[in-house]
Short mmCIF file of N, CA and C in Angstrom, two decimals:
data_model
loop_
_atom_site.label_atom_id
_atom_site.label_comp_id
_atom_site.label_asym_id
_atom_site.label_seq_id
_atom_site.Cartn_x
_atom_site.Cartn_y
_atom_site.Cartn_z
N UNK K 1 0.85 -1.18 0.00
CA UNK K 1 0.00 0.00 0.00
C UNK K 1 0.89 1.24 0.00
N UNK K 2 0.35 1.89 -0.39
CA UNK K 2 1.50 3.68 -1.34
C UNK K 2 0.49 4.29 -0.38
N UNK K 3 1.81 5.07 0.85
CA UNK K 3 0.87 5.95 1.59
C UNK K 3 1.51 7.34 1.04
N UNK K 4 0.45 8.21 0.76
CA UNK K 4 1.39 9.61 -0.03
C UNK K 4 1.07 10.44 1.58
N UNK K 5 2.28 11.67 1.60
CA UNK K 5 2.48 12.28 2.17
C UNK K 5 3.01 13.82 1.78
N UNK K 6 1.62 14.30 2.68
CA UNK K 6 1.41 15.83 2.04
C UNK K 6 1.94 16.54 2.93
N UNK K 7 2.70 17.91 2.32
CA UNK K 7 2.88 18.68 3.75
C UNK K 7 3.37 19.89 3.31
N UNK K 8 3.41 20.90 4.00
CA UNK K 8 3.13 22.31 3.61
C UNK K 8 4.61 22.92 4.39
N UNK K 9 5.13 23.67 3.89
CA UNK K 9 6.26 24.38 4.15
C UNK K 9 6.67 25.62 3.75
N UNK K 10 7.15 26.71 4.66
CA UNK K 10 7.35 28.19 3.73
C UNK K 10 8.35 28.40 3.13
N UNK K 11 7.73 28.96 1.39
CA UNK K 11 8.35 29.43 0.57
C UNK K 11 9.96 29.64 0.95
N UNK K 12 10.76 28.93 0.01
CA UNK K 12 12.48 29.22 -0.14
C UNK K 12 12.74 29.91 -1.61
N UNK K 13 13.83 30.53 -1.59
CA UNK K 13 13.97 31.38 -2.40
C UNK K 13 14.12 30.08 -3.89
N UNK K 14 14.88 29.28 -3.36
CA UNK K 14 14.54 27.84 -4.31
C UNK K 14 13.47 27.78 -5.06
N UNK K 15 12.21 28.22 -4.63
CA UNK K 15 11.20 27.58 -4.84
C UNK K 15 10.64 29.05 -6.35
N UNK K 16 11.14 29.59 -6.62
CA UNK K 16 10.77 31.09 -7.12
C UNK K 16 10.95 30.34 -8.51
N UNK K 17 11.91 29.54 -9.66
CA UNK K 17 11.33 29.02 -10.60
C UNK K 17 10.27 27.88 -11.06
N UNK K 18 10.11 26.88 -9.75
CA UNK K 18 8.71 26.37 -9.68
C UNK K 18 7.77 27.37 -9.89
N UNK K 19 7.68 28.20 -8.83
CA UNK K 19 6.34 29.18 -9.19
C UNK K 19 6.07 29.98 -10.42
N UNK K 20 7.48 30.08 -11.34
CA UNK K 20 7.24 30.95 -12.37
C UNK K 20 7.25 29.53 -13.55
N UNK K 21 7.39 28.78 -13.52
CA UNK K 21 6.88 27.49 -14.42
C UNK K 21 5.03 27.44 -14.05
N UNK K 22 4.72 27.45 -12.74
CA UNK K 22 2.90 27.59 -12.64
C UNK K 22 2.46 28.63 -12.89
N UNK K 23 2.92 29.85 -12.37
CA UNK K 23 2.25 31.18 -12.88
C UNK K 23 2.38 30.95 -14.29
N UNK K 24 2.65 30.45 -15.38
CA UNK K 24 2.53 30.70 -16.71
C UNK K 24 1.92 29.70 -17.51
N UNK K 25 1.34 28.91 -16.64
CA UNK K 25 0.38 27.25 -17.36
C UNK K 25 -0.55 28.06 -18.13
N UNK K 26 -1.26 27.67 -18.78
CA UNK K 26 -2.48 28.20 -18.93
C UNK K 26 -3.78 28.09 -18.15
N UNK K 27 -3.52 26.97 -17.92
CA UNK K 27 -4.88 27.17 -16.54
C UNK K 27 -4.55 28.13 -15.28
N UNK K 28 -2.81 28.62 -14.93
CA UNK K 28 -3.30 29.23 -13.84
C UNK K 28 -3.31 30.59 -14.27
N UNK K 29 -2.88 30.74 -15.40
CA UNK K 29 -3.33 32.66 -16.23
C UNK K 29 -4.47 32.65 -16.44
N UNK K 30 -5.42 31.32 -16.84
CA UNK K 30 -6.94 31.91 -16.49
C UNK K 30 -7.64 32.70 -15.72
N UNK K 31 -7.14 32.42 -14.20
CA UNK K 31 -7.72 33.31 -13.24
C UNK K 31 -6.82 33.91 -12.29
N UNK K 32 -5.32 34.02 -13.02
CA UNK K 32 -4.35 34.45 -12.03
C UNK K 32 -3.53 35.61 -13.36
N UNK K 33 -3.95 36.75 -14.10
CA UNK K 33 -3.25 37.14 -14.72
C UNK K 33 -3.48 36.87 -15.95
N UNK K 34 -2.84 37.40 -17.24
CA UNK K 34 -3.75 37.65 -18.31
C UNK K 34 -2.78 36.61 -19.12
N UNK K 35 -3.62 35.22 -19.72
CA UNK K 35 -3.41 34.47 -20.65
C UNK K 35 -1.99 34.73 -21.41
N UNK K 36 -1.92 35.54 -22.06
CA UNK K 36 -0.97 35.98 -22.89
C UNK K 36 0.32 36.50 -22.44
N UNK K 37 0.54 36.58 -21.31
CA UNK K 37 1.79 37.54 -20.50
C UNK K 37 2.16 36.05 -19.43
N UNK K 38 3.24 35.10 -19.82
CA UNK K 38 3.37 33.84 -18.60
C UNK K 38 4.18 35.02 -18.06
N UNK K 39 4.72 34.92 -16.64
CA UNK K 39 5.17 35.24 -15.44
C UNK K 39 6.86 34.63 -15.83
N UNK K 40 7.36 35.53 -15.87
CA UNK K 40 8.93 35.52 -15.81
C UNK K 40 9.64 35.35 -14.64
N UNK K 41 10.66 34.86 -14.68
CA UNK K 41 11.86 34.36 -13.05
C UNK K 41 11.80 35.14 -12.66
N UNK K 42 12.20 36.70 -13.27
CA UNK K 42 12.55 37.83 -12.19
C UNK K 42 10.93 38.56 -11.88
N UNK K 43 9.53 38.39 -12.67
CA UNK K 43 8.34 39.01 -12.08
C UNK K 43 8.49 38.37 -10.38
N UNK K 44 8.37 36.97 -10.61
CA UNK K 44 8.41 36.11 -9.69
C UNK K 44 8.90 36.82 -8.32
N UNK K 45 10.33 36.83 -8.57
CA UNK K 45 11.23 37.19 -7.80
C UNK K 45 10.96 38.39 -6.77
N UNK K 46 10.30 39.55 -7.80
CA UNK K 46 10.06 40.30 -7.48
C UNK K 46 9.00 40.68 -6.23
N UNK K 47 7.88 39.71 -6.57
CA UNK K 47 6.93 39.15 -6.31
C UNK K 47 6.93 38.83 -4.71
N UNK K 48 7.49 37.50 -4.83
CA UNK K 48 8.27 36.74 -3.63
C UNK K 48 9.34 37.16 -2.83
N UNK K 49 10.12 37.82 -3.60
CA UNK K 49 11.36 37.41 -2.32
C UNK K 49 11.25 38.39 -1.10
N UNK K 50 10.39 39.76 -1.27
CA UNK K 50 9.72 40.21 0.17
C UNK K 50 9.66 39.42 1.05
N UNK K 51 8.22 38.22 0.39
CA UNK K 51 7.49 37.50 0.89
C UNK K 51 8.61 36.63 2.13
N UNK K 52 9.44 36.02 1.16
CA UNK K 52 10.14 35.20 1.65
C UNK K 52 11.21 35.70 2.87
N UNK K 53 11.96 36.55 2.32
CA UNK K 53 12.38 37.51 3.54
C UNK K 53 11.87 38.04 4.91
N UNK K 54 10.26 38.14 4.75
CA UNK K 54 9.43 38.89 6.29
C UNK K 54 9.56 40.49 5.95
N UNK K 55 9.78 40.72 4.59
CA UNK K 55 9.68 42.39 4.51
C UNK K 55 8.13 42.86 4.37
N UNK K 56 6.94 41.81 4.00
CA UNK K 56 6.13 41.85 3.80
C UNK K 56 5.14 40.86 4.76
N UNK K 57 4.11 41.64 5.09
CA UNK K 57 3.77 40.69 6.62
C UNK K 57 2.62 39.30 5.82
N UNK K 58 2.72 38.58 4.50
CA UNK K 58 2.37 38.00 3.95
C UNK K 58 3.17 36.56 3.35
N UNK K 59 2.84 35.62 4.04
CA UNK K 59 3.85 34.78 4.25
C UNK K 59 3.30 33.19 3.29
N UNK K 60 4.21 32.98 2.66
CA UNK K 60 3.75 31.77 1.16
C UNK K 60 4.72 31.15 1.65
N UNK K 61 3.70 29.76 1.24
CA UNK K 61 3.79 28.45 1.13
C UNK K 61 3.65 27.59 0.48
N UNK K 62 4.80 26.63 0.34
CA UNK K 62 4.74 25.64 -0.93
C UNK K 62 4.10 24.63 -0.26
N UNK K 63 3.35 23.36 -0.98
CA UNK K 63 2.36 22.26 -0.39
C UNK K 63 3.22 21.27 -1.46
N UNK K 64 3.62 20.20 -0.64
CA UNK K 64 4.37 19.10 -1.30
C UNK K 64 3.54 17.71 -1.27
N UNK K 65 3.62 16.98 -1.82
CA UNK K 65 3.24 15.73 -2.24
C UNK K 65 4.09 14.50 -2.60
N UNK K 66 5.08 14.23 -1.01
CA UNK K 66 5.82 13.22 -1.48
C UNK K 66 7.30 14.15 -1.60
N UNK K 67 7.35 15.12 -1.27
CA UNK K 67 8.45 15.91 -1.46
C UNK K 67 8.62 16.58 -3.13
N UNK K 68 7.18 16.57 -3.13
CA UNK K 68 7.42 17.13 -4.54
C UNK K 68 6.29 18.27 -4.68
N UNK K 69 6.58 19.63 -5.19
CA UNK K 69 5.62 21.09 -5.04
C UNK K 69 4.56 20.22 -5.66
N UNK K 70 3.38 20.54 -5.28
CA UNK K 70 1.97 20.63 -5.95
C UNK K 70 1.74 21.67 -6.21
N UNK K 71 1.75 22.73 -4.96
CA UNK K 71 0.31 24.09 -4.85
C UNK K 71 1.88 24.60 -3.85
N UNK K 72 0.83 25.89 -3.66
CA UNK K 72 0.67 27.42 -3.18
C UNK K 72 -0.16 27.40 -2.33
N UNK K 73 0.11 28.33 -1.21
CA UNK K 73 -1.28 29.25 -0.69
C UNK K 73 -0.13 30.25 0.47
N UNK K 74 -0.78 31.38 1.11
CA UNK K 74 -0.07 32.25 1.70
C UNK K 74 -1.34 32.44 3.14
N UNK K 75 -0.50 33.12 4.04
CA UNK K 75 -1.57 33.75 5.11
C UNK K 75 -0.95 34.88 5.22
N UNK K 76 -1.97 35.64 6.04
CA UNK K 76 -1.57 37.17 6.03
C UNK K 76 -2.84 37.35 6.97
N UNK K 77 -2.40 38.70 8.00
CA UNK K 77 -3.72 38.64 9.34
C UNK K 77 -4.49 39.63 8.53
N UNK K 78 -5.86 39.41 8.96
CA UNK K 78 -6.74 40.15 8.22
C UNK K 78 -6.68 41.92 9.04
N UNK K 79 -6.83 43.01 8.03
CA UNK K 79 -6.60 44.05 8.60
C UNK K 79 -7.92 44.26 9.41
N UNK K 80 -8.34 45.37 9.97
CA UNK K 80 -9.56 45.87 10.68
C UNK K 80 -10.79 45.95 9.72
N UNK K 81 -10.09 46.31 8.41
CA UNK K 81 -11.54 46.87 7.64
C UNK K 81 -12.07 45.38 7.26
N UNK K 82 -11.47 44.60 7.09
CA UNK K 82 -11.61 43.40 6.73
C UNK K 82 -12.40 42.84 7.64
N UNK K 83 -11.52 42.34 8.91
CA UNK K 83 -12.67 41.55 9.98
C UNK K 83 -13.57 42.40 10.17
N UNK K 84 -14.32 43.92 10.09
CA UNK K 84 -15.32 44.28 10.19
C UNK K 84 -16.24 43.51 9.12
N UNK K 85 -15.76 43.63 7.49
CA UNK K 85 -15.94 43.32 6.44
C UNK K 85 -17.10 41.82 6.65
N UNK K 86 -16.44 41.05 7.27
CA UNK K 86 -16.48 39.49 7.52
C UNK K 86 -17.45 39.06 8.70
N UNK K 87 -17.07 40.29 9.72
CA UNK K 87 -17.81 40.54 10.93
C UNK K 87 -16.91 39.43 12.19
N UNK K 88 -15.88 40.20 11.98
CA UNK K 88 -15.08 39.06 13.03
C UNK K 88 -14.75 40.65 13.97
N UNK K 89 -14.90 40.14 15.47
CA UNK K 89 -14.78 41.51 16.47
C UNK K 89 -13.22 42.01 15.82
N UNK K 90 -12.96 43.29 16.30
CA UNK K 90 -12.35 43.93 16.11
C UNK K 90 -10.60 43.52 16.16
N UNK K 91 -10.78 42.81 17.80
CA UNK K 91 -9.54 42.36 18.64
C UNK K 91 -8.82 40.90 18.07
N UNK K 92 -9.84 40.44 17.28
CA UNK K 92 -9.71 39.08 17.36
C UNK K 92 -8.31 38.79 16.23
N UNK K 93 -7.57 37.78 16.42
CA UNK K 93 -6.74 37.44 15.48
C UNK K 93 -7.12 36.39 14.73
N UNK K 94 -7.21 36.25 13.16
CA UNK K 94 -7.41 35.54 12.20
C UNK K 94 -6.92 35.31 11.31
N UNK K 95 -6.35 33.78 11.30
CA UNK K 95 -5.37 33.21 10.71
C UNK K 95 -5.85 31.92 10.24
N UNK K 96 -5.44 30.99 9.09
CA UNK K 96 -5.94 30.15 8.34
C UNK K 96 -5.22 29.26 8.76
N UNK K 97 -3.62 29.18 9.19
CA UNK K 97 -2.83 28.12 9.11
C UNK K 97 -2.65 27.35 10.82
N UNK K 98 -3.29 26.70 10.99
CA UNK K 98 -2.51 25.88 12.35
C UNK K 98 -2.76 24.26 12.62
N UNK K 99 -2.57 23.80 13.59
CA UNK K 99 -3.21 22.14 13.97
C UNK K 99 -4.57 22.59 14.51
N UNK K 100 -4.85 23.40 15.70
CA UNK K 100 -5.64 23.31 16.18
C UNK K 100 -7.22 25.22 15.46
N UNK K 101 -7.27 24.94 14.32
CA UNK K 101 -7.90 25.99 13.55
C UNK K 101 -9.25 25.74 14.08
N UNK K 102 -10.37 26.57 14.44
CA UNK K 102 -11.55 26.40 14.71
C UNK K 102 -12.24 26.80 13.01
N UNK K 103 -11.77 27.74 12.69
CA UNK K 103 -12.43 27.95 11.23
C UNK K 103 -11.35 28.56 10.42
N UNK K 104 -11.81 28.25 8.84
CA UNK K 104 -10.64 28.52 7.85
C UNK K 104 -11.70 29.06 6.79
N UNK K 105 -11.60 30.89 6.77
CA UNK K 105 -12.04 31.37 5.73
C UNK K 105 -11.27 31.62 4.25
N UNK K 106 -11.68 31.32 3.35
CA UNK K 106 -11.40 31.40 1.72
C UNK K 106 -11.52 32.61 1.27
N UNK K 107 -11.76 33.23 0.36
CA UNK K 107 -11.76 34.32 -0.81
C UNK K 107 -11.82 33.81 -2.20
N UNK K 108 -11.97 32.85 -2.48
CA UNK K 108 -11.70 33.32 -4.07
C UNK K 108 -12.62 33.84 -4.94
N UNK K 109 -11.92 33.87 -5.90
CA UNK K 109 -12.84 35.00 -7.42
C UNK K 109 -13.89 34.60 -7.67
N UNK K 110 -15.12 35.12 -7.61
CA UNK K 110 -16.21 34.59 -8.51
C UNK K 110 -16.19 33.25 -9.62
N UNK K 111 -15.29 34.29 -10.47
CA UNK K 111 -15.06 33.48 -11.43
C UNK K 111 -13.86 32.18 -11.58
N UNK K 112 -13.75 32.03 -10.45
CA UNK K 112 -12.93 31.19 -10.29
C UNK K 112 -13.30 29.49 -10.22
N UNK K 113 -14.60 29.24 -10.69
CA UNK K 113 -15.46 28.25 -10.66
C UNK K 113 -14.94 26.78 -10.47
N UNK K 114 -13.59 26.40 -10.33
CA UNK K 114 -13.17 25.56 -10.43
C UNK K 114 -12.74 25.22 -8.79
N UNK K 115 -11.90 26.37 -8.90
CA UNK K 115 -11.43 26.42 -7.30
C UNK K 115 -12.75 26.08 -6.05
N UNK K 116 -13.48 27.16 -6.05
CA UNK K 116 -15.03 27.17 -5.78
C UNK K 116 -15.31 25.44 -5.22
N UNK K 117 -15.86 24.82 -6.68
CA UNK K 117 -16.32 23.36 -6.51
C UNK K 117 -15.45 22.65 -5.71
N UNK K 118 -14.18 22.86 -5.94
CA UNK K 118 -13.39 22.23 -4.94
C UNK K 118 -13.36 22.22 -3.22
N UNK K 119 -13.66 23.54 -3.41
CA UNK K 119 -13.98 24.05 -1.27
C UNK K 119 -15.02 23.41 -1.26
N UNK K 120 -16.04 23.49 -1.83
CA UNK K 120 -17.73 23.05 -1.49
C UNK K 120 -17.08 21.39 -1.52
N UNK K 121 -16.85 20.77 -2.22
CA UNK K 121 -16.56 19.05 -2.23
C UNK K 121 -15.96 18.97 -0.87
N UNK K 122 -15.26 20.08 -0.55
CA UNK K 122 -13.91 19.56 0.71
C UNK K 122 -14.72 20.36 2.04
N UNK K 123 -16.16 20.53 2.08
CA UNK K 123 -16.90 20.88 3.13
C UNK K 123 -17.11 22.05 3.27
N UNK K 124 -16.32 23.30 2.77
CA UNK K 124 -17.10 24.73 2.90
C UNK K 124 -17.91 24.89 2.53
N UNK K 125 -18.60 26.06 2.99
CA UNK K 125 -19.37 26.12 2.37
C UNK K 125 -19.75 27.74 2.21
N UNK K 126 -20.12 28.44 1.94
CA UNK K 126 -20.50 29.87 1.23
C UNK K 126 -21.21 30.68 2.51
N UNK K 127 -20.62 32.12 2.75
CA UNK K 127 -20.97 32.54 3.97
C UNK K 127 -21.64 33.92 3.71
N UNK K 128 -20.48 34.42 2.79
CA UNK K 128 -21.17 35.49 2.10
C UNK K 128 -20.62 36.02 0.83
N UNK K 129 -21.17 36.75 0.33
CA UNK K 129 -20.84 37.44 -1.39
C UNK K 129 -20.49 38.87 -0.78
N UNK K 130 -19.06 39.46 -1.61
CA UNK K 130 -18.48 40.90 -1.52
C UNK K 130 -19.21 41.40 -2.33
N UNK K 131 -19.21 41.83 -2.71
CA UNK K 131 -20.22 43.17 -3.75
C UNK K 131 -18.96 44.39 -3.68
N UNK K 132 -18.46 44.31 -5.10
CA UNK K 132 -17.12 45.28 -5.04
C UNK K 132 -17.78 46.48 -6.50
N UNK K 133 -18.20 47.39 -6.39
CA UNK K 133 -18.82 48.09 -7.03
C UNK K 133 -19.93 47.77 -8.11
N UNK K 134 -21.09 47.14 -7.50
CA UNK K 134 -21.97 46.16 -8.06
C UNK K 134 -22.00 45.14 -8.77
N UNK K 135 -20.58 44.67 -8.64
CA UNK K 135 -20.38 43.29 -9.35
C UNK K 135 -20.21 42.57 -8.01
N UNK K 136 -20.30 41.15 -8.40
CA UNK K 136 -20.39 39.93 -7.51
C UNK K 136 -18.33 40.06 -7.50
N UNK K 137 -17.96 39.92 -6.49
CA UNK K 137 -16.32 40.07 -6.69
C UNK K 137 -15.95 38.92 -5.71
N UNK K 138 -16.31 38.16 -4.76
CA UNK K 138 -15.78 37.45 -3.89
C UNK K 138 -16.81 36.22 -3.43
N UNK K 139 -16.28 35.48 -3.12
CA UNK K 139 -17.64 34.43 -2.18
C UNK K 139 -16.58 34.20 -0.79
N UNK K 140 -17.30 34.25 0.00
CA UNK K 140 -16.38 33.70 1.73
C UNK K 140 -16.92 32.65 1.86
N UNK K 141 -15.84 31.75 1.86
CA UNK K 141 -16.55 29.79 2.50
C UNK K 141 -15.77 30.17 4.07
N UNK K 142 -16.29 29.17 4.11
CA UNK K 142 -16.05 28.58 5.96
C UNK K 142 -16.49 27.29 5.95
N UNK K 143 -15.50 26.79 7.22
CA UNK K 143 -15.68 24.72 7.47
C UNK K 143 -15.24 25.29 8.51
N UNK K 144 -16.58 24.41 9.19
CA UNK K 144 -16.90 24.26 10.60
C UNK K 144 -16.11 23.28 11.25
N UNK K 145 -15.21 23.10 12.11
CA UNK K 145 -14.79 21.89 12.96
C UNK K 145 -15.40 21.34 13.61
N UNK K 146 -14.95 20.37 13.89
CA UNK K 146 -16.17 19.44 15.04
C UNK K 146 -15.90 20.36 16.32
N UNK K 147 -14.45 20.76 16.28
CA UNK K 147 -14.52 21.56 17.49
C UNK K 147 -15.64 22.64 17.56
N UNK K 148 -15.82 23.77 16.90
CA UNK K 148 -16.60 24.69 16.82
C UNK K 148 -18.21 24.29 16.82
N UNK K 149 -18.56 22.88 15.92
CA UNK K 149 -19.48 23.01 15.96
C UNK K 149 -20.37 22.09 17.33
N UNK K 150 -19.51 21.55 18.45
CA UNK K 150 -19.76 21.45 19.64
C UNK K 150 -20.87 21.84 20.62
#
């Protein structure tokens, strides 16, 4: 039996031509940047190596599979206008990444329909719609833990 093993680790400066080989697929310029323009080593670079450094309080992560990159994803604390936005109290700190997470809110694009089906299959589920100058611009999922939902 093939047990695979997933696991998530932050971004190394290593990791900056992986990401500029995905930023330029065509599926991820669909909804990450415009089809026609792939993402160059040094956009990348540019991009990231803040990230990677702590010059930027937005912190990326590579997700491995076996020791091998799959995915992306980053955290970053939500500012004030935001958790008002969401309706999380003022004081509170909110963060996506830990062992013990009571809830893990999303963002993605409307049009991002792919991503979307994927949260809903993996238990989120839809909390609310942004409305960014009368267009539909965001959906917020949330998954409930057994802890939370106690």
């Amino acid at each position: 039996m093939n047990i695979n093993s997933i696991s998530i680790r932050k971004m190394k400066h290593t990791d900056y031509e992986v990401m500029a080989q995905w930023l330029s697929t065509k599926e991820v310029l669909e909804f990450y940047g415009d089809s026609n323009s792939p993402f160059t080593l040094q956009q990348v670079k540019n991009k990231y190596e803040p990230r990677v450094n702590g010059d930027i309080p937005v912190i990326p992560y590579i997700v491995e599979l076996d020791n091998t990159p799959i995915g992306f994803m980053q955290q970053y604390k939500l500012n004030e206008e935001k958790q008002k936005e969401f309706g999380y109290p003022k004081h509170s700190t909110v963060y996506g990444i830990d062992q013990d997470v009571d809830m893990i809110i999303l963002d993605p694009a409307v049009s991002n329909v792919r991503a979307i089906r994927c949260y809903e299959k993996c238990g989120f589920r839809k909390i609310k719609k942004i409305i960014n100058n009368d267009k539909l611009f965001k959906y917020n999922f949330n998954v409930v833990s057994e802890k939370q939902g106690e």
